[in-house]
Amino acid sequence: MKFTLDNDTTPTNKSHIKINPLVWMKYKSDVVIPLTASVFICVYISYKYSYLFLLGVLLFLLINTFYWLRAKEHLKAESTPGLVISTEPPLMAVYSNMTKYGEFYPAIKIESFKNLSKHPVGARIATASIYTEENEENDYWDDFHPIPVEYGTKEKEEIESALSLYSIEQWRYLERGLSELGKCKKEGLYRIMAGESGWSNA
C-alpha cells in the first residue's frame, strides 16, 4: 500500500500547520502516552535489572521518532475542507478530489473526531489528509484519511489561514455531496457526483 507521505508525491493544496506536541497529545493521548511510557519503562527495567533492556529503549525511541515524524508530515499533507455533521457522536464530513493526475474524482469521507473545541453542527473545519493507494493503475486514490488541523495547533491564525485555502467551489461540492447522501451519517468513504465525474468510468 502506498501513502501520499511517500517522497514521490506532492500535495496540490498543502497544509502548513506546525505541530504542537502538547496540543497533539490532548487529541492523541491514547497513542502518545503508551509510546512515551514504553521508553521510561524500559529505562527503569534496564537500570533495575539488566542493561540489555537498553536495546528496548533504543527500539522505542526509534518508534517514537517515526511516530512524531509521521504526525508532523500528516499535518503538512493535503488540506481538505470539512463540516461537522453530528455532535453526538462527533462526526465530520470531509470533501476531496481523489485524482492523481488531474481528472475529477470527488468524494466525501465521514469520520469520527474528537470535538474538544465544541464545534456545533454545520461548523466548517480545516483538515489535513493523506491518501492511500491499493492499485497503481487507477487514476485515483483508493482512500483518504483526514484529521482536523486543530489536532496540531491551538493558534487561531493558523486555523483561520487553513480555512482560507478552500475555494467556494470546494465548499459547494461538499454541500452537494452531503445532499446526495441525505441523512446518511455512517462512517466511510462515499463517491459523489458519479454521473459527471471520472467515477462514471471507474
Short mmCIF file of C-alpha atoms in Angstrom, two decimals:
data_model
loop_
_atom_site.label_atom_id
_atom_site.label_comp_id
_atom_site.label_asym_id
_atom_site.label_seq_id
_atom_site.Cartn_x
_atom_site.Cartn_y
_atom_site.Cartn_z
CA MET A 1 0.00 0.00 0.00
CA LYS A 2 1.29 3.44 -0.96
CA PHE A 3 0.72 6.63 1.05
CA THR A 4 0.92 10.26 -0.08
CA LEU A 5 3.52 10.71 2.65
CA ASP A 6 5.94 8.93 0.32
CA ASN A 7 8.70 11.05 -1.21
CA ASP A 8 7.36 10.82 -4.77
CA THR A 9 4.02 12.50 -4.00
CA THR A 10 3.31 16.21 -3.54
CA PRO A 11 0.15 17.86 -2.14
CA THR A 12 -1.66 20.21 -4.54
CA ASN A 13 -3.20 22.24 -1.69
CA LYS A 14 -0.64 21.81 1.06
CA SER A 15 -1.43 22.31 4.73
CA HIS A 16 1.13 24.41 6.62
CA ILE A 17 0.37 23.53 10.23
CA LYS A 18 3.37 23.26 12.54
CA ILE A 19 2.66 20.57 15.08
CA ASN A 20 2.49 21.50 18.76
CA PRO A 21 3.26 18.25 20.66
CA LEU A 22 1.22 19.28 23.73
CA VAL A 23 -1.85 20.01 21.61
CA TRP A 24 -1.41 16.77 19.67
CA MET A 25 -1.16 14.86 22.95
CA LYS A 26 -4.58 16.19 24.04
CA TYR A 27 -6.18 14.60 21.00
CA LYS A 28 -3.97 11.53 20.64
CA SER A 29 -3.27 10.65 24.28
CA ASP A 30 -4.34 7.04 23.67
CA VAL A 31 -1.29 6.65 21.41
CA VAL A 32 1.22 9.17 22.74
CA ILE A 33 1.08 8.16 26.41
CA PRO A 34 1.74 4.42 25.83
CA LEU A 35 4.56 5.22 23.38
CA THR A 36 6.22 7.62 25.80
CA ALA A 37 5.66 5.35 28.79
CA SER A 38 7.30 2.44 26.97
CA VAL A 39 10.60 4.34 26.84
CA PHE A 40 10.59 5.15 30.56
CA ILE A 41 9.57 1.61 31.49
CA CYS A 42 12.50 0.18 29.53
CA VAL A 43 14.87 2.70 31.11
CA TYR A 44 13.67 1.68 34.58
CA ILE A 45 13.95 -2.05 33.84
CA SER A 46 17.43 -1.67 32.36
CA TYR A 47 18.57 0.28 35.44
CA LYS A 48 16.92 -2.12 37.87
CA TYR A 49 17.69 -5.49 36.28
CA SER A 50 19.82 -5.55 33.14
CA TYR A 51 21.43 -3.11 30.75
CA LEU A 52 20.33 -5.40 27.93
CA PHE A 53 16.98 -3.64 28.15
CA LEU A 54 18.70 -0.55 26.76
CA LEU A 55 18.09 -2.19 23.38
CA GLY A 56 14.40 -1.85 24.16
CA VAL A 57 14.95 1.82 24.96
CA LEU A 58 16.58 2.36 21.58
CA LEU A 59 13.79 0.47 19.82
CA PHE A 60 11.03 2.50 21.45
CA LEU A 61 12.93 5.74 20.86
CA LEU A 62 13.01 4.88 17.16
CA ILE A 63 9.29 4.06 17.19
CA ASN A 64 8.53 7.37 18.95
CA THR A 65 10.67 9.30 16.47
CA PHE A 66 8.96 7.67 13.50
CA TYR A 67 5.52 8.34 15.00
CA TRP A 68 6.19 12.05 15.53
CA LEU A 69 7.68 12.45 12.05
CA ARG A 70 4.56 10.89 10.51
CA ALA A 71 2.30 13.10 12.63
CA LYS A 72 4.26 16.19 11.55
CA GLU A 73 4.07 15.19 7.88
CA HIS A 74 0.35 14.40 8.12
CA LEU A 75 -0.34 17.98 9.19
CA LYS A 76 1.62 19.20 6.16
CA ALA A 77 -0.24 16.95 3.72
CA GLU A 78 -3.23 17.82 1.50
CA SER A 79 -5.51 20.45 3.03
CA THR A 80 -9.16 19.40 2.76
CA PRO A 81 -12.41 21.15 3.82
CA GLY A 82 -14.75 19.58 6.35
CA LEU A 83 -18.10 20.15 8.04
CA VAL A 84 -19.33 18.95 11.40
CA ILE A 85 -22.41 16.83 10.70
CA SER A 86 -23.04 15.46 14.19
CA THR A 87 -22.04 16.22 17.77
CA GLU A 88 -23.45 13.08 19.38
CA PRO A 89 -21.37 11.24 18.32
CA PRO A 90 -18.91 13.77 16.88
CA LEU A 91 -18.72 13.23 13.11
CA MET A 92 -17.17 15.26 10.33
CA ALA A 93 -17.68 15.07 6.58
CA VAL A 94 -14.62 15.96 4.50
CA TYR A 95 -14.51 16.65 0.77
CA SER A 96 -11.65 15.71 -1.54
CA ASN A 97 -10.93 15.31 -5.22
CA MET A 98 -9.17 11.94 -5.16
CA THR A 99 -7.48 12.30 -8.51
CA LYS A 100 -3.82 11.55 -9.10
CA TYR A 101 -3.39 13.17 -12.49
CA GLY A 102 -5.92 15.97 -12.90
CA GLU A 103 -9.22 14.20 -13.51
CA PHE A 104 -12.24 14.86 -11.30
CA TYR A 105 -12.95 12.17 -8.67
CA PRO A 106 -14.99 13.87 -5.95
CA ALA A 107 -15.59 12.05 -2.69
CA ILE A 108 -16.70 12.59 0.88
CA LYS A 109 -15.23 10.88 3.90
CA ILE A 110 -17.34 10.66 7.05
CA GLU A 111 -15.24 10.08 10.16
CA SER A 112 -15.44 10.44 13.90
CA PHE A 113 -13.23 13.02 15.57
CA LYS A 114 -12.54 14.48 19.00
CA ASN A 115 -14.65 17.61 19.25
CA LEU A 116 -12.77 19.24 22.14
CA SER A 117 -13.49 22.69 20.66
CA LYS A 118 -17.24 22.01 20.91
CA HIS A 119 -17.95 22.78 17.25
CA PRO A 120 -21.71 22.87 16.51
CA VAL A 121 -23.31 21.00 13.62
CA GLY A 122 -22.57 22.88 10.40
CA ALA A 123 -19.27 24.35 11.59
CA ARG A 124 -16.54 24.47 8.99
CA ILE A 125 -13.26 22.81 9.93
CA ALA A 126 -9.91 22.57 8.19
CA THR A 127 -8.36 19.14 7.89
CA ALA A 128 -5.16 17.62 6.52
CA SER A 129 -5.42 14.37 4.58
CA ILE A 130 -3.10 11.63 3.46
CA TYR A 131 -4.13 9.29 0.65
CA THR A 132 -3.66 5.56 0.20
CA GLU A 133 -3.32 3.56 -2.97
CA GLU A 134 -4.00 -0.14 -3.49
CA ASN A 135 -3.98 -0.26 -7.29
CA GLU A 136 -1.26 1.73 -9.05
CA GLU A 137 -3.12 1.52 -12.38
CA ASN A 138 -6.05 3.62 -11.15
CA ASP A 139 -6.15 7.35 -11.91
CA TYR A 140 -7.45 7.99 -8.40
CA TRP A 141 -6.50 7.22 -4.82
CA ASP A 142 -8.39 4.43 -3.10
CA ASP A 143 -8.95 6.22 0.20
CA PHE A 144 -8.03 9.30 2.18
CA HIS A 145 -7.57 9.91 5.89
CA PRO A 146 -8.34 13.39 7.24
CA ILE A 147 -7.56 14.82 10.66
CA PRO A 148 -8.61 18.29 11.88
CA VAL A 149 -5.66 20.70 11.84
CA GLU A 150 -6.63 21.76 15.36
CA TYR A 151 -5.16 18.43 16.49
CA GLY A 152 -1.77 20.06 15.91
CA THR A 153 -2.25 23.71 16.86
CA LYS A 154 -4.37 25.98 19.03
CA GLU A 155 -3.29 29.13 17.18
CA LYS A 156 -6.41 30.74 15.72
CA GLU A 157 -4.44 32.47 12.97
CA GLU A 158 -3.07 29.13 11.71
CA ILE A 159 -6.51 27.54 11.76
CA GLU A 160 -8.15 30.50 10.01
CA SER A 161 -5.34 30.53 7.44
CA ALA A 162 -6.00 26.84 6.73
CA LEU A 163 -9.72 27.53 6.25
CA SER A 164 -8.92 30.33 3.80
CA LEU A 165 -7.21 27.84 1.47
CA TYR A 166 -10.53 26.39 0.29
CA SER A 167 -12.44 27.73 -2.68
CA ILE A 168 -16.17 28.43 -2.79
CA GLU A 169 -16.37 25.56 -5.28
CA GLN A 170 -14.91 23.09 -2.79
CA TRP A 171 -17.49 24.02 -0.16
CA ARG A 172 -20.23 23.68 -2.77
CA TYR A 173 -19.03 20.20 -3.71
CA LEU A 174 -19.02 19.23 -0.05
CA GLU A 175 -22.55 20.53 0.49
CA ARG A 176 -23.76 18.91 -2.72
CA GLY A 177 -22.23 15.60 -1.72
CA LEU A 178 -23.93 15.75 1.65
CA SER A 179 -27.19 16.46 -0.13
CA GLU A 180 -26.66 13.30 -2.21
CA LEU A 181 -26.01 11.28 0.94
CA GLY A 182 -29.17 12.56 2.59
CA LYS A 183 -29.45 11.51 6.22
CA CYS A 184 -26.57 9.05 5.96
CA LYS A 185 -24.12 9.50 8.84
CA LYS A 186 -22.35 6.18 8.66
CA GLU A 187 -18.57 6.42 8.74
CA GLY A 188 -16.95 5.61 5.43
CA LEU A 189 -15.84 6.85 2.01
CA TYR A 190 -18.52 7.92 -0.48
CA ARG A 191 -18.08 8.71 -4.16
CA ILE A 192 -20.23 11.66 -5.21
CA MET A 193 -21.39 13.25 -8.47
CA ALA A 194 -20.89 9.92 -10.22
CA GLY A 195 -22.67 10.96 -13.43
CA GLU A 196 -20.49 14.00 -14.09
CA SER A 197 -17.06 12.93 -12.92
CA GLY A 198 -14.37 10.34 -13.55
CA TRP A 199 -16.30 7.86 -11.41
CA SER A 200 -18.59 7.17 -14.39
CA ASN A 201 -15.69 5.27 -16.00
CA ALA A 202 -14.09 3.90 -12.84
#
